[in-house]
Short mmCIF file of N, CA, C and O in Angstrom, two decimals:
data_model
loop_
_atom_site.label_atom_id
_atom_site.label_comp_id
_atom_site.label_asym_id
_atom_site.label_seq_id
_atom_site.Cartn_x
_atom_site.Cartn_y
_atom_site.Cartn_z
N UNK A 1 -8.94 6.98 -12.48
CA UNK A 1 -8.27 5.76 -12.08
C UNK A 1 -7.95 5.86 -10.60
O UNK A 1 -7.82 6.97 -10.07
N UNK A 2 -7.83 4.82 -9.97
CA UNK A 2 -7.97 4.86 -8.48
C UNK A 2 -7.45 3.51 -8.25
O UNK A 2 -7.95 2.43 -8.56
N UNK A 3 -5.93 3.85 -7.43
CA UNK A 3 -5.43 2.79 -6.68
C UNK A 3 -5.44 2.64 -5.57
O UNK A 3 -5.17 3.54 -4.77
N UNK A 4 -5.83 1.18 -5.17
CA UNK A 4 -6.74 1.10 -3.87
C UNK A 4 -5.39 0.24 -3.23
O UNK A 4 -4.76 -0.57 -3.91
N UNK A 5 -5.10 0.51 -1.94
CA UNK A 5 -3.93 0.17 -0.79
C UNK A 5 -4.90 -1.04 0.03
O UNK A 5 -5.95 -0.70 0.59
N UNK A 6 -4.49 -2.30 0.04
CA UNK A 6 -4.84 -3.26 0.78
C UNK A 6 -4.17 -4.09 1.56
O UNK A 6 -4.10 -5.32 1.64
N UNK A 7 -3.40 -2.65 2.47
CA UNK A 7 -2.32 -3.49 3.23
C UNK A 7 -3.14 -3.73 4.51
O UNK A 7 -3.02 -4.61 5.36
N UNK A 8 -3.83 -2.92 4.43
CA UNK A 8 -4.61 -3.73 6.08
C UNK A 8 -5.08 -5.57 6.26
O UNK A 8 -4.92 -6.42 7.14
N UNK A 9 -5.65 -5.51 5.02
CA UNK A 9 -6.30 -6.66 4.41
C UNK A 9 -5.24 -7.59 4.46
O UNK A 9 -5.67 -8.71 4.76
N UNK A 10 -3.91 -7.56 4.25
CA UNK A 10 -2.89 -8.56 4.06
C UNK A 10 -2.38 -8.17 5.51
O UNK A 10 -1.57 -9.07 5.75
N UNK A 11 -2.41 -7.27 6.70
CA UNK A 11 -1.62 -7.24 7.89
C UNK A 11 -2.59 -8.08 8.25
O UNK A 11 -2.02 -9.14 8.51
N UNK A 12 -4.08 -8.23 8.47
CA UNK A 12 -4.90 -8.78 8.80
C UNK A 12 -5.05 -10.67 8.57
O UNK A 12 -5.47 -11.50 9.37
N UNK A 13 -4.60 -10.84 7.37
CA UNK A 13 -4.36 -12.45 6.93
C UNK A 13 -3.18 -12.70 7.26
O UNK A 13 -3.08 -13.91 7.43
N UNK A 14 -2.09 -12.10 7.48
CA UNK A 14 -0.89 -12.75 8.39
C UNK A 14 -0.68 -12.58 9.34
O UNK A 14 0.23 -13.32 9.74
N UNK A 15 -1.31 -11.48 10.54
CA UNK A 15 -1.85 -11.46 11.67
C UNK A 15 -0.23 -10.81 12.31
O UNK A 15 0.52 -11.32 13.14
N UNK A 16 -0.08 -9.46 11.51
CA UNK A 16 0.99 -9.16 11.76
C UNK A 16 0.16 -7.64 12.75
O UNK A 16 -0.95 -7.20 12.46
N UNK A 17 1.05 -7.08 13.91
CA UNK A 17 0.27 -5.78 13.74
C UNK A 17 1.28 -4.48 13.23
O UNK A 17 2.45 -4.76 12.97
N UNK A 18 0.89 -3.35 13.11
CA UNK A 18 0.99 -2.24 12.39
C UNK A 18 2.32 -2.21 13.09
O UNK A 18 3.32 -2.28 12.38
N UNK A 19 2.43 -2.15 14.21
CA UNK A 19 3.48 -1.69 15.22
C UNK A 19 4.74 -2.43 14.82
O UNK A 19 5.87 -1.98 15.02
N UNK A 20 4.53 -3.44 14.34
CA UNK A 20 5.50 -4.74 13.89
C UNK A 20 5.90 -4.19 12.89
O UNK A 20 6.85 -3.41 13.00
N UNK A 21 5.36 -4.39 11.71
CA UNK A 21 5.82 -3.81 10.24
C UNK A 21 5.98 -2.53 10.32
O UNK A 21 6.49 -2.04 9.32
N UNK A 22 5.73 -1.83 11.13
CA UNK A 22 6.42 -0.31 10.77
C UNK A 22 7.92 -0.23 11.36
O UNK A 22 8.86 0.37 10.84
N UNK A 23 7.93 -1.05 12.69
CA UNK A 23 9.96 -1.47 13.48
C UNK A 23 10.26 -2.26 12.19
O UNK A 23 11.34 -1.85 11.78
N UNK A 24 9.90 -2.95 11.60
CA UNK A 24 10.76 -3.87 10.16
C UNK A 24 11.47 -2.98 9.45
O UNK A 24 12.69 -2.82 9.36
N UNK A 25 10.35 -2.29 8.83
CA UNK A 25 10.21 -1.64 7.38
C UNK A 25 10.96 0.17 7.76
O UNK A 25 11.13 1.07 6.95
N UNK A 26 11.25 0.17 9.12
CA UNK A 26 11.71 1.75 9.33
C UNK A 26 11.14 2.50 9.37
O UNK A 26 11.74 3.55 9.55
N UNK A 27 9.71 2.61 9.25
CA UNK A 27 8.72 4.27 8.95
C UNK A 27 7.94 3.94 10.37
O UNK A 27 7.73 2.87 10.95
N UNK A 28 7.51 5.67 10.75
CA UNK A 28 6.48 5.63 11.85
C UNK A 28 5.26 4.63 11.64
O UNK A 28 5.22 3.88 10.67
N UNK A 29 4.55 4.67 12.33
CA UNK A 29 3.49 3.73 12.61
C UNK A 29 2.16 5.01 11.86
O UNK A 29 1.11 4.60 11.37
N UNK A 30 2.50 6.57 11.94
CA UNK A 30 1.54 7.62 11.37
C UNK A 30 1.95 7.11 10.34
O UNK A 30 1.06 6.47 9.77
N UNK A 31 3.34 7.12 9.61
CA UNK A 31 3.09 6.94 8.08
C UNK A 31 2.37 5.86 7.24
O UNK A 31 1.76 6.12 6.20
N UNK A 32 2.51 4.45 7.88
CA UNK A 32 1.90 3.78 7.53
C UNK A 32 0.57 3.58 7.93
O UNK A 32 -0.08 2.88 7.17
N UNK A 33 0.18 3.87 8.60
CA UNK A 33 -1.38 4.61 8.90
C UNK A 33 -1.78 5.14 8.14
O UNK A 33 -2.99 4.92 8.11
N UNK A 34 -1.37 6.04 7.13
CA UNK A 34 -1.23 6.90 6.25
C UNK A 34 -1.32 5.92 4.72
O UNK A 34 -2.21 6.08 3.89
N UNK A 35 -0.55 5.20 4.63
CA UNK A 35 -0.14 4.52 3.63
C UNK A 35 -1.63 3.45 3.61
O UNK A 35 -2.33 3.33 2.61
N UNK A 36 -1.83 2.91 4.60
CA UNK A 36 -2.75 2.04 4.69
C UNK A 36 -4.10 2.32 4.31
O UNK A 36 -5.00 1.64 3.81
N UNK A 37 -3.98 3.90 4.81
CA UNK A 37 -5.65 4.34 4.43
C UNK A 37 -5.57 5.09 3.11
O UNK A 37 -6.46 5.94 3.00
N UNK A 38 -4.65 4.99 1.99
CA UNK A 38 -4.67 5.29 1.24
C UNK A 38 -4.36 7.16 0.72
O UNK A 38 -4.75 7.82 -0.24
N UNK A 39 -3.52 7.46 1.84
CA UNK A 39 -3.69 8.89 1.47
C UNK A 39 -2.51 9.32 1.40
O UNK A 39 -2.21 10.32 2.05
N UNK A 40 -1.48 8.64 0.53
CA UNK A 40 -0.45 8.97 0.08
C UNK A 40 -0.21 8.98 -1.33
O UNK A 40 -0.85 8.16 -1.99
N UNK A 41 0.66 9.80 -1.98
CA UNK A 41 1.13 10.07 -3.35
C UNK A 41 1.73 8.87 -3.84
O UNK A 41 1.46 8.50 -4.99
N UNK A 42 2.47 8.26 -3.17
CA UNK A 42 3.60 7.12 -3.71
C UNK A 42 4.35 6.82 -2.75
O UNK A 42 4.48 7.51 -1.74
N UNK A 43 5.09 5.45 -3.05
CA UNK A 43 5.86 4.68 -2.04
C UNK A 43 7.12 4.26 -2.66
O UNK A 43 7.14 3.85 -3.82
N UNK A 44 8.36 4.36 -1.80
CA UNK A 44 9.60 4.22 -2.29
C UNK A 44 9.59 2.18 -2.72
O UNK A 44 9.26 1.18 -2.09
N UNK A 45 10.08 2.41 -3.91
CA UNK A 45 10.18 0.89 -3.94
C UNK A 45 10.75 0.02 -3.37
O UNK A 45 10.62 -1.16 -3.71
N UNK A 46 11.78 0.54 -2.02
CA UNK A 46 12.61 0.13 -0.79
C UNK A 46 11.76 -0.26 0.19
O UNK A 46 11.71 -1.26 0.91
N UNK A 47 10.93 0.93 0.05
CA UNK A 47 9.85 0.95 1.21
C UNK A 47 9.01 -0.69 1.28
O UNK A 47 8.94 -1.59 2.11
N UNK A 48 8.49 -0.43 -0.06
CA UNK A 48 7.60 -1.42 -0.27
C UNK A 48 7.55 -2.97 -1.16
O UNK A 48 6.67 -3.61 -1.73
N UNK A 49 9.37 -3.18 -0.89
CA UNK A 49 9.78 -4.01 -0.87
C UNK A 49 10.31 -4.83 0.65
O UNK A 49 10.41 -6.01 0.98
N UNK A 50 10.56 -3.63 1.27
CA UNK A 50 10.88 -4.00 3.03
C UNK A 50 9.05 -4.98 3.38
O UNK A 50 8.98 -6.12 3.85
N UNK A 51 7.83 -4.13 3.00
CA UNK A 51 6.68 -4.90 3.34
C UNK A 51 6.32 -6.06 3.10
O UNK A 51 5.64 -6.90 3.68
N UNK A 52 7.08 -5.99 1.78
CA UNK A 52 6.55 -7.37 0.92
C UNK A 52 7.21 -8.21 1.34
O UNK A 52 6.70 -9.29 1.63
N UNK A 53 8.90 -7.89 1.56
CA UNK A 53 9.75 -8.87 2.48
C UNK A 53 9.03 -9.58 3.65
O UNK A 53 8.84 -10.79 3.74
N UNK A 54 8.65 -8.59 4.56
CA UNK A 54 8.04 -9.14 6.11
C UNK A 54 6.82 -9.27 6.12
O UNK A 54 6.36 -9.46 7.24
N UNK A 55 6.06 -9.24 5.23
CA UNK A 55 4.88 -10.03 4.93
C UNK A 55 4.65 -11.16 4.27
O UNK A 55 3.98 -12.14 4.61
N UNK A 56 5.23 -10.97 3.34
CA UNK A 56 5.60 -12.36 2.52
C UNK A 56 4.48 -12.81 1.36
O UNK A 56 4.00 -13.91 1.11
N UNK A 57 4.26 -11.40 0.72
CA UNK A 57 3.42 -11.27 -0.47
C UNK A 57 4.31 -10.60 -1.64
O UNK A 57 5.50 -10.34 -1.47
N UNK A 58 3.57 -10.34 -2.92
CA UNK A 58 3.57 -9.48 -3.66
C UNK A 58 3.34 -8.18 -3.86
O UNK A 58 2.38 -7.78 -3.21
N UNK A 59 4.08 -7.05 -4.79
CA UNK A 59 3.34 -5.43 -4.69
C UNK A 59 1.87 -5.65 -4.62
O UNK A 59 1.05 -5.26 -3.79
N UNK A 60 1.71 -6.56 -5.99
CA UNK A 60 -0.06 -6.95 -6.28
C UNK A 60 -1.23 -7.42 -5.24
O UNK A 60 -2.44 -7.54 -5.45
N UNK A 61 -0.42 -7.65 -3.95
CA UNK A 61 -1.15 -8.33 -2.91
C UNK A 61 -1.35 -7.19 -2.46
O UNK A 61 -2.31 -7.34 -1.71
N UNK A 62 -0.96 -5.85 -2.44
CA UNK A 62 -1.11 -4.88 -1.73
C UNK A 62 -1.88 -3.74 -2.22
O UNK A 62 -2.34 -2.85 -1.51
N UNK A 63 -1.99 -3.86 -3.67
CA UNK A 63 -2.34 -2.69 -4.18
C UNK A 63 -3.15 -3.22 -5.28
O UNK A 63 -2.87 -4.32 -5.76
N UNK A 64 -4.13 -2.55 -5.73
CA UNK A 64 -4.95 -2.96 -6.85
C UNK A 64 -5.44 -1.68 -7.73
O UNK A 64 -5.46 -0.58 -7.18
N UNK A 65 -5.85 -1.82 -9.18
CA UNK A 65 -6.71 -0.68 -9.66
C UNK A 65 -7.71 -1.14 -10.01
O UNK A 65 -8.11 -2.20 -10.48
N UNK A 66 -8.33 0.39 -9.55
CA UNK A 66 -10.01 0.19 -9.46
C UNK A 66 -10.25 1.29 -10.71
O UNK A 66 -9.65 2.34 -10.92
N UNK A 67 -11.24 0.71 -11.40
CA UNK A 67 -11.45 2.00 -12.35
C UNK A 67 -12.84 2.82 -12.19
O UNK A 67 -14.00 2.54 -11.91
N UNK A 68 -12.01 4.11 -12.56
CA UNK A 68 -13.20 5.09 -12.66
C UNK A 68 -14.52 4.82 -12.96
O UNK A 68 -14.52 4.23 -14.04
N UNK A 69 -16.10 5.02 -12.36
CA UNK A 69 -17.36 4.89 -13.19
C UNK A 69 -17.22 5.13 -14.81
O UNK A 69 -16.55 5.70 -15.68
N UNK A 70 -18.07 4.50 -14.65
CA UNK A 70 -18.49 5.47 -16.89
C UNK A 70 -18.98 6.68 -16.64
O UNK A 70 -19.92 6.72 -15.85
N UNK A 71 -18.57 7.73 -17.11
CA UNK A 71 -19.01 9.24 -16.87
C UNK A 71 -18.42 10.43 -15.86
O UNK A 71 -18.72 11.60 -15.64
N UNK A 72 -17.44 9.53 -15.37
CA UNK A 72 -16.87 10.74 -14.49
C UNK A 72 -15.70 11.57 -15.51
O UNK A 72 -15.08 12.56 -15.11
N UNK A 73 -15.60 11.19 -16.39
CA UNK A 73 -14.84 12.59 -16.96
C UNK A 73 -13.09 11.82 -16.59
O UNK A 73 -12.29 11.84 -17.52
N UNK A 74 -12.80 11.41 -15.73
CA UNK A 74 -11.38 11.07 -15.66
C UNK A 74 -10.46 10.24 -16.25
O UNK A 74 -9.23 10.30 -16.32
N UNK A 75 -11.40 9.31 -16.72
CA UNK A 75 -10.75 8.44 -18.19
C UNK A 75 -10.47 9.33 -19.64
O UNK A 75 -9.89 9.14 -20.71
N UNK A 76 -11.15 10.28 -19.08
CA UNK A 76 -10.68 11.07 -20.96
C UNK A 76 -9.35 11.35 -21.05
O UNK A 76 -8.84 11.63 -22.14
N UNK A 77 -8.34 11.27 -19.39
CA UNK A 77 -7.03 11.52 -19.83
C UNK A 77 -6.79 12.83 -19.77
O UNK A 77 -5.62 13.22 -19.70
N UNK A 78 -7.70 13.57 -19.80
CA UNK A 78 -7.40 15.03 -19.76
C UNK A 78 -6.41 15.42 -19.09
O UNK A 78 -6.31 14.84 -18.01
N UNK A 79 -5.22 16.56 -19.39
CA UNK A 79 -4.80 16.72 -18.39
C UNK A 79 -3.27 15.41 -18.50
O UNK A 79 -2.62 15.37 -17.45
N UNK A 80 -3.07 15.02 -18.97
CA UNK A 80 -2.20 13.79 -18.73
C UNK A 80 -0.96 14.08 -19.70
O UNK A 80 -1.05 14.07 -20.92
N UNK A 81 0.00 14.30 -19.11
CA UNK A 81 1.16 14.10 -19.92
C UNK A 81 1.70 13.08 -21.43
O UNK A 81 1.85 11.87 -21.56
N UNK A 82 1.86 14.20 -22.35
CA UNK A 82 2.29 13.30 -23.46
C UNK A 82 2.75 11.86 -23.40
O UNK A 82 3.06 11.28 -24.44
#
């Protein structure tokens, strides 16, 4: 399973830049760099309610799941907590 970050895509349709929403929202401009390209664990729901505030979308506008191929082995769950 693979959740895909499409905040560029929504800074891009409200024509906000990075530099902007990161002075809003409180975090460096690396973290959300970070956040944007998808290479973070998780986001405080403060956090990413401050975005959704000054963007003026939904979590769902930002984030989507993409699912695994057929055959990669990662849908079996393996590995996954009771």
């Amino acid at each position: 399973m693979a959740i895909v970050v499409r905040l560029d895509v929504m800074l891009a349709l409200r024509k906000v830049r990075s530099k902007d929403l990161a002075a809003h929202v409180g975090i460096t401009e690396s973290n959300l760099s970070l956040l944007k390209s998808g290479k973070v664990r998780g986001i405080r729901f403060e956090t990413l309610g401050r975005i959704c505030e000054y963007l003026d979308c939904q979590p769902g506008d930002l984030l989507a799941w993409e699912p695994d191929p057929p055959g990669t082995g990662a849908a079996s769950g393996a590995g996954d907590a009771p």
